[in-house]
Amino acid sequence: MLAIVGIQAAACYFLLSQPGTGLSSPSATKRLFSAIPQSYWIFSIIFMLVPVTCFAVWRYKPFTGEAACFLLAGLGSYGFYTVLAVNTALGWPSGSAGYSFSELQWGAFWLFMAALLLLITRYPVRMNLLTTAILLLSHAFLVFNAHFGWLEFRLYDHFVLQYLLPMVAILALSQWQVKKASGDPLKYAAARVLQLSLTPLFFIFCLVFLPIALKMTPLISSWFLELLAVSLFAGIAVAILRLRLYAMEYVWFHLWLWLSGGSLVILCALLLVWPLGVPNIYATGIAMVLGGFIYFPLRRWLRNKLLPLDKHTLHDFLALFSDSLAQASTPQAFDNSLQHAFQERFMPESLAEQSISLSKSRLENEGLNLRIPALQPEHSYLLTGKQNASRLFNQTDIQAATSMLDIARIAFDASENRQRAVLEERKRLLDDMHHTVGLRLSVLKSELKEPRLLDAAGETLQILDETIRLAMPDAPRQLRQHLAQWESEIRQRTESSAVALAWQVDSVVPVNQELSPRQALELAQFIREAVSNALKHARLRQLCISFSYQAESLRVTIHNDGKVSPPEKWQAGTGLSSMEARVHALNGSWAIRYLPESESVSIEVEIPLVMA
């Protein structure tokens, strides 16, 4: 910064000491710095931020086209400001050393506008070379035409065309960049920040150059003009460096909404004072009223257009979110409701659940991704591309996601506590049933003498025990656990009847396949009844029971080597009808196959393993 101050002071000395400036004599040269107002040096120190920022960007991203254009634009702007400030302080001297102050001033300004024009054609999306060359040549023609007067334009003496047309081209190209960058959140955010950063060009034209062209005093002070210029370069630096774009995009948007509101009031006052001759005080009051009627609807429209998700507050969203959570009863249902809520709130391009533990939400990849902890430990959600890949996530989204996650956890914990209370009450009722009904059945069994009634009482007691066991929260769920338990039970029965048991389970039966309590109970009772009928009527020596798995269905085959009559000669009883009812209750199918050569029977059952 000290080097820049020294260069600027040397430049002022060199410029003002040239012949024709009125300060070339030794006595005048001594009064050089005292002739320049102190405000000039104050402004210079503030405006020094422009070249410092440009050099910082160049140092961070050297040898890139956008950084080079940015550096040239900063040097051109700083040179234009330096000459303009000297001319404003000491008049408009004309030099006799082959150039004039005005030519030097407009040359620096041409460099500034040309570099900006080239920057906006290269970043963040590069335009084709032919279009870029046409734009630069057109800009150069305007500048040289203003100097040499090849074509007569009414306003070229006031420098309006040299500023207006390039400014319109730059702002139009910035909108083209926004459209071309859609679909890439990082480029889109950079293009949007770049576009908002260039809007001071419009304000400077309307509030400075246009009033000067109309022989009026500029509508803003040099302080405000300098603030606009510094903010322009600061915004472009943020866009090029992509520094916290997820936050700067919103900051820039709200800043220029405020500035556009003030500029709108000034323009309304200008139009009332200049063409209509309304007194200043009345023009100011009317302009504020008119500006309010125009600005606030325009601001609302722009906010909904550019930031559509911001119009939906979390408070408005909680009603739908709470309804979806109220309908959830299982951990998976809560997880689905939370993911659906994130989809509705942020409209991400993609949402994935990953096995990554996370303590709190965080931004990743410059706001391209938002990672949120899941309800299940050791898991998290990864959201990519907010608003269908047109926006970056920001700190406000982290707060919204955290609030939604906290609400989901509260609802999930409440549901868990409620289900735990229900299970405890169910367990208490089942224990009471086991101690009352089970005890009475045991007493009844001990008093029975007839074998048929004794077997029926024992079977009923076994069904009761099985029902209570499967209704417990810690009941086994996996199919292979049930198969092992059924094998142990049936093997005890066959051994007591001196019958060999061949128990076969196909290896393709899934290890993690689960059965619902109803499936386990009905299937176990079916196998028990089939085994009971075989032991009672078939006079068998070997019983074979096999299990296979195909197309998400369990196939059970029960075969024995006993001799029985054909099924068509069997008398209808409760055994067959009960077995058929159990198969139908599981949406399955069954068949009894008679083998004439061995006079044996094979029962085949197919049960779909869809959780009931």
Coordinates of C-alpha atoms in Angstrom, one line a residue:
M1 CA 0.0 0.0 0.0
L2 CA 2.9 2.4 0.7
A3 CA 4.3 1.6 -2.7
I4 CA 1.0 2.5 -4.3
V5 CA 0.9 5.8 -2.4
G6 CA 4.4 6.6 -3.5
I7 CA 3.6 5.8 -7.2
Q8 CA 0.5 7.9 -7.0
A9 CA 2.3 10.9 -5.5
A10 CA 5.0 10.6 -8.2
A11 CA 2.4 10.4 -10.9
C12 CA 0.6 13.5 -9.6
Y13 CA 3.9 15.4 -9.5
F14 CA 4.8 14.3 -13.0
L15 CA 1.4 15.1 -14.5
L16 CA 1.0 18.5 -12.8
S17 CA 4.6 19.6 -13.6
Q18 CA 4.1 19.2 -17.4
P19 CA 4.1 22.3 -19.6
G20 CA 0.7 23.8 -19.9
T21 CA -0.6 22.9 -16.5
G22 CA 0.3 26.2 -14.9
L23 CA 2.4 24.4 -12.3
S24 CA 5.7 23.9 -14.2
S25 CA 7.5 26.8 -12.6
P26 CA 9.7 26.0 -9.6
S27 CA 7.6 28.0 -7.2
A28 CA 4.4 26.4 -8.5
T29 CA 6.0 22.9 -8.2
K30 CA 6.7 23.5 -4.6
R31 CA 3.0 24.3 -4.0
L32 CA 2.0 21.0 -5.8
F33 CA 0.8 19.0 -2.9
S34 CA -0.6 21.9 -1.0
A35 CA -2.7 22.7 -4.1
I36 CA -4.3 19.3 -3.9
P37 CA -7.2 19.1 -1.3
Q38 CA -6.8 16.7 1.6
S39 CA -10.0 14.9 0.6
Y40 CA -8.1 13.7 -2.5
W41 CA -5.5 11.8 -0.3
I42 CA -8.3 10.4 1.9
F43 CA -10.1 9.1 -1.1
S44 CA -6.9 7.7 -2.5
I45 CA -6.2 5.7 0.6
I46 CA -9.7 4.2 0.5
F47 CA -9.6 3.6 -3.3
M48 CA -6.3 1.9 -2.8
L49 CA -8.3 -1.2 -1.9
V50 CA -9.0 -1.6 -5.6
P51 CA -5.4 -2.3 -6.8
V52 CA -4.6 -4.2 -3.6
T53 CA -7.6 -6.5 -4.2
C54 CA -6.6 -7.0 -7.8
F55 CA -3.0 -7.9 -7.0
A56 CA -4.2 -10.3 -4.2
V57 CA -6.5 -12.1 -6.7
W58 CA -3.7 -12.3 -9.2
R59 CA -1.3 -13.7 -6.6
Y60 CA -3.9 -16.3 -5.5
K61 CA -4.8 -17.4 -9.1
P62 CA -1.8 -16.4 -11.3
F63 CA -1.7 -16.9 -15.0
T64 CA -5.5 -17.3 -15.3
G65 CA -7.5 -15.3 -17.8
E66 CA -10.0 -14.0 -15.4
A67 CA -7.4 -12.9 -12.8
A68 CA -5.4 -11.1 -15.6
C69 CA -8.6 -9.3 -16.8
F70 CA -9.4 -8.3 -13.2
L71 CA -5.9 -6.9 -12.7
L72 CA -6.1 -4.8 -15.9
A73 CA -9.6 -3.6 -14.9
G74 CA -8.3 -2.5 -11.5
L75 CA -5.3 -0.7 -12.9
G76 CA -7.5 1.1 -15.5
S77 CA -10.0 2.1 -12.9
Y78 CA -7.3 3.3 -10.5
G79 CA -5.6 5.3 -13.2
F80 CA -8.9 6.8 -14.3
Y81 CA -9.7 7.8 -10.7
T82 CA -6.3 9.3 -10.2
V83 CA -6.5 11.6 -13.2
L84 CA -10.1 12.4 -12.5
A85 CA -9.3 13.4 -9.0
V86 CA -6.5 15.7 -10.0
N87 CA -8.6 17.3 -12.7
T88 CA -11.4 17.8 -10.3
A89 CA -9.1 19.4 -7.7
L90 CA -7.1 21.6 -10.1
G91 CA -9.2 22.2 -13.2
W92 CA -8.9 20.7 -16.6
P93 CA -5.4 21.6 -17.8
S94 CA -4.3 20.7 -21.2
G95 CA -0.8 19.5 -21.8
S96 CA 1.6 20.4 -24.6
A97 CA 3.7 17.2 -24.3
G98 CA 1.7 15.2 -26.8
Y99 CA -1.2 14.2 -24.6
S100 CA -3.9 15.8 -22.5
F101 CA -5.3 14.9 -19.2
S102 CA -8.7 14.0 -20.7
E103 CA -7.1 11.7 -23.2
L104 CA -5.2 10.0 -20.4
Q105 CA -8.3 9.8 -18.4
W106 CA -10.4 8.2 -21.1
G107 CA -7.6 5.9 -22.1
A108 CA -7.5 4.5 -18.5
F109 CA -11.3 4.2 -18.6
W110 CA -11.2 2.4 -21.9
L111 CA -8.8 -0.1 -20.4
F112 CA -11.1 -0.5 -17.4
M113 CA -14.2 -1.2 -19.5
A114 CA -12.4 -3.4 -22.1
A115 CA -11.0 -5.6 -19.3
L116 CA -14.4 -5.9 -17.7
L117 CA -15.9 -6.8 -21.0
L118 CA -13.3 -9.4 -21.6
L119 CA -13.7 -10.8 -18.1
I120 CA -17.4 -11.3 -18.4
T121 CA -16.9 -13.2 -21.7
R122 CA -14.5 -15.7 -20.0
Y123 CA -15.8 -16.3 -16.6
P124 CA -17.3 -18.5 -15.3
V125 CA -18.3 -19.8 -18.7
R126 CA -16.1 -19.0 -21.7
M127 CA -17.7 -17.5 -24.8
N128 CA -16.6 -18.3 -28.3
L129 CA -13.7 -16.3 -29.7
L130 CA -15.6 -14.7 -32.6
T131 CA -18.3 -13.1 -30.4
T132 CA -15.6 -11.9 -27.9
A133 CA -13.6 -10.3 -30.8
I134 CA -16.7 -8.6 -32.1
L135 CA -17.6 -7.1 -28.7
L136 CA -14.0 -5.8 -28.1
L137 CA -13.8 -4.3 -31.6
S138 CA -17.1 -2.6 -31.2
H139 CA -16.0 -1.1 -27.9
A140 CA -12.7 0.1 -29.4
F141 CA -14.6 1.7 -32.2
L142 CA -16.7 3.7 -29.8
V143 CA -13.6 5.0 -28.0
F144 CA -11.7 6.0 -31.1
N145 CA -14.7 7.4 -32.8
A146 CA -15.2 9.7 -29.8
H147 CA -11.6 10.9 -30.2
F148 CA -11.4 11.2 -34.0
G149 CA -15.0 12.0 -34.7
W150 CA -15.5 9.6 -37.7
L151 CA -19.2 9.4 -37.1
E152 CA -21.2 12.1 -35.5
F153 CA -23.3 11.1 -32.4
R154 CA -25.3 13.6 -30.5
L155 CA -24.1 12.4 -27.1
Y156 CA -20.5 11.2 -27.8
D157 CA -19.1 14.5 -26.6
H158 CA -20.6 13.8 -23.2
F159 CA -19.0 10.4 -23.1
V160 CA -22.4 8.7 -22.7
L161 CA -22.2 6.3 -25.6
Q162 CA -18.7 5.2 -24.6
Y163 CA -20.0 4.2 -21.2
L164 CA -23.7 3.3 -21.9
L165 CA -23.2 0.7 -24.7
P166 CA -20.4 -1.2 -23.1
M167 CA -22.3 -1.1 -19.8
V168 CA -25.4 -2.6 -21.4
A169 CA -23.2 -5.3 -23.1
I170 CA -21.5 -6.2 -19.8
L171 CA -24.8 -6.4 -17.9
A172 CA -26.4 -8.5 -20.7
L173 CA -23.4 -10.8 -20.8
S174 CA -23.7 -11.2 -17.0
Q175 CA -27.2 -12.5 -17.5
W176 CA -26.0 -14.8 -20.2
Q177 CA -23.4 -16.2 -17.8
V178 CA -26.1 -16.9 -15.2
K179 CA -28.2 -18.9 -17.7
K180 CA -25.2 -20.8 -19.1
A181 CA -24.0 -21.7 -15.6
S182 CA -27.4 -23.1 -14.5
G183 CA -27.1 -26.7 -13.5
D184 CA -23.7 -26.2 -11.9
P185 CA -24.2 -24.6 -8.4
L186 CA -20.7 -23.3 -8.0
K187 CA -20.5 -21.7 -11.4
Y188 CA -24.1 -20.4 -11.0
A189 CA -23.3 -18.8 -7.7
A190 CA -20.1 -17.3 -9.1
A191 CA -22.1 -15.9 -12.1
R192 CA -24.8 -14.5 -9.8
V193 CA -22.3 -12.8 -7.5
L194 CA -20.5 -11.4 -10.6
Q195 CA -23.7 -10.1 -12.0
L196 CA -24.7 -8.4 -8.7
S197 CA -21.2 -7.0 -8.4
L198 CA -21.5 -5.3 -11.8
T199 CA -24.7 -3.4 -11.0
P200 CA -22.8 -0.4 -9.7
L201 CA -22.0 0.4 -13.3
F202 CA -25.7 1.1 -13.8
F203 CA -25.9 3.2 -10.7
I204 CA -22.8 5.2 -11.6
F205 CA -24.2 5.9 -15.1
C206 CA -27.6 7.0 -13.8
L207 CA -26.3 9.0 -10.9
V208 CA -23.1 10.5 -12.2
F209 CA -22.5 10.4 -16.0
L210 CA -26.1 11.0 -17.1
P211 CA -26.5 14.1 -14.9
I212 CA -23.2 15.4 -16.2
A213 CA -24.3 14.8 -19.8
L214 CA -27.5 16.8 -19.0
K215 CA -25.4 19.7 -17.5
M216 CA -26.5 18.8 -14.0
T217 CA -24.6 18.2 -10.8
P218 CA -24.0 14.5 -10.0
L219 CA -26.7 13.1 -7.7
I220 CA -24.2 11.3 -5.4
S221 CA -21.1 12.5 -3.7
S222 CA -17.6 11.3 -4.5
W223 CA -17.7 9.3 -1.3
F224 CA -20.7 7.3 -2.5
L225 CA -19.2 6.9 -5.9
E226 CA -16.0 5.5 -4.4
L227 CA -18.0 3.1 -2.3
L228 CA -19.8 1.8 -5.4
A229 CA -16.5 1.3 -7.3
V230 CA -14.8 -0.5 -4.3
S231 CA -17.8 -2.7 -3.9
L232 CA -17.7 -3.6 -7.6
F233 CA -14.2 -4.9 -7.3
A234 CA -14.8 -6.6 -4.0
G235 CA -17.7 -8.5 -5.5
I236 CA -15.8 -9.6 -8.6
A237 CA -12.9 -10.8 -6.3
V238 CA -15.3 -12.9 -4.3
A239 CA -16.7 -14.4 -7.6
I240 CA -13.3 -15.2 -9.0
L241 CA -11.9 -16.6 -5.8
R242 CA -15.2 -18.4 -5.0
L243 CA -14.8 -17.2 -1.5
R244 CA -17.7 -18.3 0.7
L245 CA -20.1 -18.0 -2.3
Y246 CA -22.8 -19.8 -0.3
A247 CA -23.0 -16.7 2.0
M248 CA -21.9 -13.9 -0.3
E249 CA -24.6 -14.7 -2.9
Y250 CA -27.3 -13.7 -0.4
V251 CA -25.3 -10.8 1.1
W252 CA -24.8 -9.3 -2.3
F253 CA -28.4 -9.8 -3.3
H254 CA -29.7 -8.0 -0.2
L255 CA -27.1 -5.2 -0.5
W256 CA -28.0 -4.3 -4.0
L257 CA -31.7 -4.5 -3.2
W258 CA -31.1 -1.8 -0.7
L259 CA -29.0 0.2 -3.1
S260 CA -31.4 -0.1 -5.9
G261 CA -34.2 1.2 -3.6
G262 CA -32.2 4.3 -2.8
S263 CA -31.2 4.8 -6.5
L264 CA -34.9 4.4 -7.5
V265 CA -35.9 7.3 -5.2
I266 CA -33.1 9.4 -6.6
L267 CA -34.0 8.7 -10.2
C268 CA -37.7 9.5 -9.5
A269 CA -36.6 12.8 -7.9
L270 CA -34.3 13.6 -10.9
L271 CA -37.2 13.0 -13.4
L272 CA -39.5 15.3 -11.4
V273 CA -36.9 18.1 -11.0
W274 CA -35.4 18.1 -14.5
P275 CA -38.2 17.8 -17.0
L276 CA -41.1 18.9 -14.9
G277 CA -39.4 21.6 -12.8
V278 CA -40.9 20.4 -9.5
P279 CA -39.3 22.0 -6.4
N280 CA -36.7 19.8 -4.7
I281 CA -38.5 19.3 -1.4
Y282 CA -41.7 18.3 -3.2
A283 CA -39.9 16.1 -5.7
T284 CA -38.1 14.3 -2.9
G285 CA -41.4 13.5 -1.1
I286 CA -43.2 12.4 -4.2
A287 CA -40.1 10.3 -5.2
M288 CA -40.2 8.5 -1.9
V289 CA -43.8 7.6 -2.2
L290 CA -43.5 6.5 -5.9
G291 CA -40.3 4.6 -5.0
G292 CA -42.1 2.7 -2.3
F293 CA -45.0 1.7 -4.6
I294 CA -42.5 0.5 -7.2
Y295 CA -39.7 -0.9 -5.0
F296 CA -41.5 -3.1 -2.6
P297 CA -43.4 -5.2 -5.2
L298 CA -40.3 -5.3 -7.3
R299 CA -38.2 -6.5 -4.3
R300 CA -40.8 -9.2 -3.5
W301 CA -40.8 -10.4 -7.1
L302 CA -37.0 -10.5 -7.3
R303 CA -36.8 -12.3 -4.0
N304 CA -39.2 -15.0 -5.1
K305 CA -37.6 -15.2 -8.5
L306 CA -34.0 -15.5 -7.4
L307 CA -34.4 -16.9 -3.9
P308 CA -37.6 -19.0 -4.0
L309 CA -36.8 -21.1 -1.0
D310 CA -36.5 -18.1 1.2
K311 CA -40.2 -17.3 1.0
H312 CA -40.9 -20.6 2.8
T313 CA -40.0 -20.1 6.4
L314 CA -39.3 -23.1 8.7
H315 CA -42.4 -22.1 10.7
D316 CA -44.6 -22.5 7.6
F317 CA -43.0 -25.8 6.8
L318 CA -43.4 -27.4 10.3
A319 CA -47.1 -28.1 9.8
L320 CA -46.6 -30.5 6.9
F321 CA -43.4 -31.9 8.5
S322 CA -45.2 -32.6 11.8
D323 CA -48.1 -34.4 10.0
S324 CA -45.7 -36.7 8.3
L325 CA -43.9 -37.5 11.6
A326 CA -47.2 -38.1 13.3
Q327 CA -48.0 -40.9 10.9
A328 CA -44.6 -42.7 11.3
S329 CA -44.4 -45.6 13.8
T330 CA -41.2 -47.4 12.9
P331 CA -37.5 -46.2 12.6
Q332 CA -37.6 -46.7 8.8
A333 CA -40.9 -44.7 8.6
F334 CA -39.3 -41.8 10.6
D335 CA -36.2 -42.0 8.3
N336 CA -38.4 -41.8 5.2
S337 CA -40.4 -38.9 6.6
L338 CA -37.2 -37.0 7.4
Q339 CA -35.7 -37.6 3.9
H340 CA -39.0 -36.5 2.3
A341 CA -38.9 -33.3 4.4
F342 CA -35.4 -32.5 3.3
Q343 CA -36.5 -33.1 -0.3
E344 CA -39.4 -30.7 0.1
R345 CA -37.4 -28.0 2.0
F346 CA -34.2 -27.9 0.0
M347 CA -35.1 -29.6 -3.4
P348 CA -31.6 -31.1 -3.7
E349 CA -30.4 -32.6 -7.0
S350 CA -29.7 -35.8 -5.0
L351 CA -30.1 -37.1 -1.5
A352 CA -28.2 -40.2 -0.3
E353 CA -27.9 -42.0 3.1
Q354 CA -24.3 -42.9 3.9
S355 CA -22.6 -44.9 6.6
I356 CA -20.7 -41.9 8.0
S357 CA -21.0 -40.8 11.6
L358 CA -21.7 -37.1 12.2
S359 CA -22.3 -35.0 15.3
K360 CA -23.8 -31.9 13.6
S361 CA -24.7 -30.6 10.1
R362 CA -22.0 -29.1 8.0
L363 CA -21.3 -27.6 4.5
E364 CA -18.9 -29.4 2.1
N365 CA -17.4 -28.4 -1.2
E366 CA -17.9 -24.7 -0.9
G367 CA -21.6 -25.2 -0.1
L368 CA -22.3 -27.6 -3.0
N369 CA -23.1 -30.4 -0.4
L370 CA -24.9 -30.3 2.9
R371 CA -24.3 -33.3 5.2
I372 CA -26.8 -33.9 8.0
P373 CA -26.7 -36.5 10.8
A374 CA -29.3 -39.3 10.4
L375 CA -31.7 -40.6 13.1
Q376 CA -29.7 -43.8 13.1
P377 CA -26.3 -43.7 14.7
E378 CA -23.3 -44.1 12.4
H379 CA -25.3 -42.7 9.4
S380 CA -25.8 -39.4 7.8
Y381 CA -27.6 -37.8 4.8
L382 CA -25.7 -36.2 1.9
L383 CA -27.6 -33.5 0.0
T384 CA -26.1 -32.2 -3.3
G385 CA -27.2 -29.2 -5.4
K386 CA -29.8 -27.1 -3.6
Q387 CA -32.9 -26.1 -5.5
N388 CA -32.3 -28.6 -8.4
A389 CA -28.6 -27.8 -8.7
S390 CA -29.1 -24.0 -9.0
R391 CA -28.0 -22.9 -5.5
L392 CA -25.4 -23.5 -2.9
F393 CA -26.3 -24.5 0.7
N394 CA -25.6 -21.9 3.3
Q395 CA -25.6 -21.4 7.1
T396 CA -29.4 -20.8 7.1
D397 CA -29.9 -24.2 5.6
I398 CA -27.7 -25.7 8.4
Q399 CA -30.0 -24.1 11.0
A400 CA -33.1 -25.3 9.2
A401 CA -31.8 -28.8 8.8
T402 CA -30.7 -28.9 12.5
S403 CA -34.1 -27.7 13.6
M404 CA -35.9 -30.3 11.5
L405 CA -33.6 -33.1 12.8
D406 CA -34.2 -32.0 16.4
I407 CA -37.9 -32.2 15.9
A408 CA -37.7 -35.6 14.2
R409 CA -35.6 -36.9 17.1
I410 CA -38.1 -35.6 19.6
A411 CA -40.9 -37.3 17.8
F412 CA -38.9 -40.5 17.3
D413 CA -38.0 -40.6 21.0
A414 CA -41.6 -40.0 22.0
S415 CA -42.7 -42.8 19.6
E416 CA -40.0 -45.1 21.1
N417 CA -41.2 -44.4 24.6
R418 CA -44.8 -45.0 23.6
Q419 CA -43.9 -48.3 21.9
R420 CA -41.8 -49.3 24.8
A421 CA -44.7 -48.7 27.2
V422 CA -47.1 -50.6 24.9
L423 CA -44.6 -53.5 24.8
E424 CA -44.2 -53.5 28.5
E425 CA -48.0 -53.6 29.0
R426 CA -48.3 -56.4 26.4
K427 CA -45.7 -58.4 28.2
R428 CA -47.5 -57.9 31.5
L429 CA -50.8 -59.1 29.9
L430 CA -49.1 -62.1 28.3
D431 CA -47.4 -63.0 31.6
D432 CA -50.8 -62.9 33.3
M433 CA -52.3 -65.0 30.5
H434 CA -49.5 -67.5 30.8
H435 CA -49.9 -67.8 34.6
T436 CA -53.7 -68.0 34.5
V437 CA -54.8 -69.8 31.3
G438 CA -51.6 -71.8 31.1
L439 CA -51.9 -72.9 34.7
R440 CA -55.5 -74.0 34.2
L441 CA -54.6 -75.9 31.0
S442 CA -51.8 -77.7 32.9
V443 CA -54.2 -78.7 35.7
L444 CA -56.8 -79.8 33.1
K445 CA -54.2 -81.9 31.3
S446 CA -53.2 -83.7 34.5
E447 CA -56.8 -84.6 35.2
L448 CA -57.6 -86.0 31.7
K449 CA -57.4 -89.8 31.2
E450 CA -58.5 -90.3 27.6
P451 CA -55.5 -90.1 25.2
R452 CA -57.3 -88.1 22.5
L453 CA -58.3 -85.4 25.0
L454 CA -54.9 -85.5 26.6
D455 CA -53.2 -84.8 23.3
A456 CA -55.6 -82.0 22.5
A457 CA -54.9 -80.3 25.8
G458 CA -51.2 -80.7 25.3
E459 CA -51.4 -79.2 21.8
T460 CA -53.5 -76.3 23.1
L461 CA -51.0 -75.6 25.8
Q462 CA -48.2 -75.7 23.3
I463 CA -50.0 -73.3 21.0
L464 CA -50.5 -70.9 23.9
D465 CA -46.8 -71.1 24.9
E466 CA -45.8 -70.5 21.2
T467 CA -48.2 -67.5 20.9
I468 CA -46.9 -65.9 24.0
R469 CA -43.3 -66.5 23.1
L470 CA -43.6 -65.0 19.6
A471 CA -45.5 -62.0 20.9
M472 CA -42.6 -61.0 23.2
P473 CA -40.3 -58.2 22.0
D474 CA -37.2 -60.4 22.2
A475 CA -38.8 -63.2 20.1
P476 CA -36.7 -64.7 17.4
R477 CA -37.3 -63.2 13.9
Q478 CA -34.9 -65.0 11.6
L479 CA -36.2 -68.0 9.6
R480 CA -33.2 -70.2 10.4
Q481 CA -33.7 -69.6 14.2
H482 CA -37.3 -70.9 13.8
L483 CA -36.1 -73.9 11.7
A484 CA -33.6 -74.9 14.4
Q485 CA -36.2 -74.7 17.1
W486 CA -38.8 -76.7 15.0
E487 CA -36.2 -79.4 14.2
S488 CA -35.4 -79.8 17.9
E489 CA -39.1 -80.2 18.8
I490 CA -40.0 -82.6 16.0
R491 CA -36.9 -84.7 16.5
Q492 CA -37.9 -85.3 20.2
R493 CA -41.4 -86.4 19.0
T494 CA -40.0 -88.8 16.3
E495 CA -37.4 -90.3 18.6
S496 CA -40.1 -91.0 21.2
S497 CA -42.1 -92.8 18.5
A498 CA -39.0 -94.7 17.1
V499 CA -39.2 -92.9 13.8
A500 CA -36.1 -91.6 12.0
L501 CA -36.1 -88.0 11.0
A502 CA -34.4 -86.5 7.9
W503 CA -34.4 -82.8 8.3
Q504 CA -33.0 -80.9 5.2
V505 CA -32.6 -77.2 4.7
D506 CA -31.4 -76.0 1.3
S507 CA -28.3 -73.7 1.4
V508 CA -30.0 -71.1 -0.7
V509 CA -32.3 -70.2 2.2
P510 CA -31.3 -66.6 3.1
V511 CA -29.5 -66.3 6.4
N512 CA -31.1 -63.0 7.2
Q513 CA -34.6 -63.9 6.0
E514 CA -37.1 -63.0 8.7
L515 CA -40.6 -64.2 9.6
S516 CA -43.3 -62.2 11.2
P517 CA -44.8 -63.6 14.4
R518 CA -48.0 -64.6 12.5
Q519 CA -46.0 -66.4 9.8
A520 CA -43.9 -68.3 12.3
L521 CA -47.0 -69.3 14.4
E522 CA -49.1 -70.5 11.4
L523 CA -46.2 -72.4 9.7
A524 CA -45.1 -74.1 12.9
Q525 CA -48.7 -75.3 13.6
F526 CA -49.0 -76.6 10.0
I527 CA -45.8 -78.6 10.4
R528 CA -46.9 -79.9 13.8
E529 CA -50.3 -81.0 12.5
A530 CA -48.8 -82.7 9.4
V531 CA -46.3 -84.6 11.7
S532 CA -49.0 -85.5 14.1
N533 CA -51.2 -87.0 11.3
A534 CA -48.2 -88.9 9.9
L535 CA -47.3 -90.4 13.3
K536 CA -50.9 -91.3 14.0
H537 CA -52.1 -92.8 10.7
A538 CA -49.1 -93.7 8.5
R539 CA -47.2 -96.4 10.5
L540 CA -44.0 -94.9 9.2
R541 CA -40.3 -95.7 9.9
Q542 CA -38.8 -92.5 8.5
L543 CA -40.1 -89.0 8.2
C544 CA -38.4 -86.5 5.7
I545 CA -39.0 -82.8 6.0
S546 CA -37.1 -80.5 3.5
F547 CA -37.1 -76.7 3.1
S548 CA -36.0 -74.8 -0.1
Y549 CA -36.2 -71.2 -1.2
Q550 CA -37.1 -69.8 -4.6
A551 CA -38.6 -66.5 -5.8
E552 CA -38.9 -65.1 -2.3
S553 CA -41.1 -68.1 -1.3
L554 CA -40.4 -70.9 1.2
R555 CA -41.2 -74.4 -0.1
V556 CA -41.8 -77.2 2.5
T557 CA -42.0 -80.8 1.6
I558 CA -43.2 -83.4 4.2
H559 CA -42.8 -87.1 3.1
N560 CA -42.8 -90.4 5.0
D561 CA -42.5 -94.1 4.0
G562 CA -45.7 -95.2 5.8
K563 CA -48.5 -96.9 3.9
V564 CA -51.8 -95.0 3.8
S565 CA -54.9 -95.1 1.7
P566 CA -55.4 -92.6 -1.2
P567 CA -56.5 -89.1 -0.1
E568 CA -59.8 -89.4 -1.8
K569 CA -60.8 -92.1 0.7
W570 CA -59.9 -90.0 3.7
Q571 CA -62.6 -88.8 5.9
A572 CA -63.0 -85.1 6.2
G573 CA -61.9 -83.9 9.7
T574 CA -60.7 -80.9 11.5
G575 CA -57.0 -81.8 10.8
L576 CA -57.1 -81.2 7.0
S577 CA -59.4 -78.2 7.2
S578 CA -57.2 -76.6 9.9
M579 CA -54.0 -77.2 7.8
E580 CA -55.7 -75.7 4.7
A581 CA -56.9 -72.6 6.7
R582 CA -53.3 -72.0 8.0
V583 CA -51.8 -72.1 4.5
H584 CA -54.5 -69.8 3.1
A585 CA -53.9 -67.4 6.1
L586 CA -50.3 -67.0 4.8
N587 CA -51.4 -66.5 1.2
G588 CA -49.8 -69.8 0.3
S589 CA -50.7 -72.9 -1.6
W590 CA -50.4 -76.6 -0.8
A591 CA -51.0 -80.0 -2.4
I592 CA -51.2 -83.6 -1.2
R593 CA -49.6 -86.0 -3.6
Y594 CA -50.2 -89.8 -3.3
L595 CA -47.5 -92.1 -4.5
P596 CA -49.2 -95.4 -5.5
E597 CA -46.0 -97.5 -5.9
S598 CA -45.1 -96.9 -2.2
E599 CA -48.6 -96.2 -0.9
S600 CA -47.2 -93.1 0.8
V601 CA -48.2 -89.4 0.8
S602 CA -46.1 -86.3 0.1
I603 CA -47.3 -82.8 1.3
E604 CA -45.9 -79.8 -0.6
V605 CA -46.4 -76.2 0.6
E606 CA -45.3 -72.9 -0.8
I607 CA -45.5 -69.8 1.4
P608 CA -44.5 -66.3 0.1
L609 CA -42.1 -64.7 2.6
V610 CA -43.6 -61.2 2.5
M611 CA -43.6 -59.6 5.9
A612 CA -47.2 -59.6 7.2

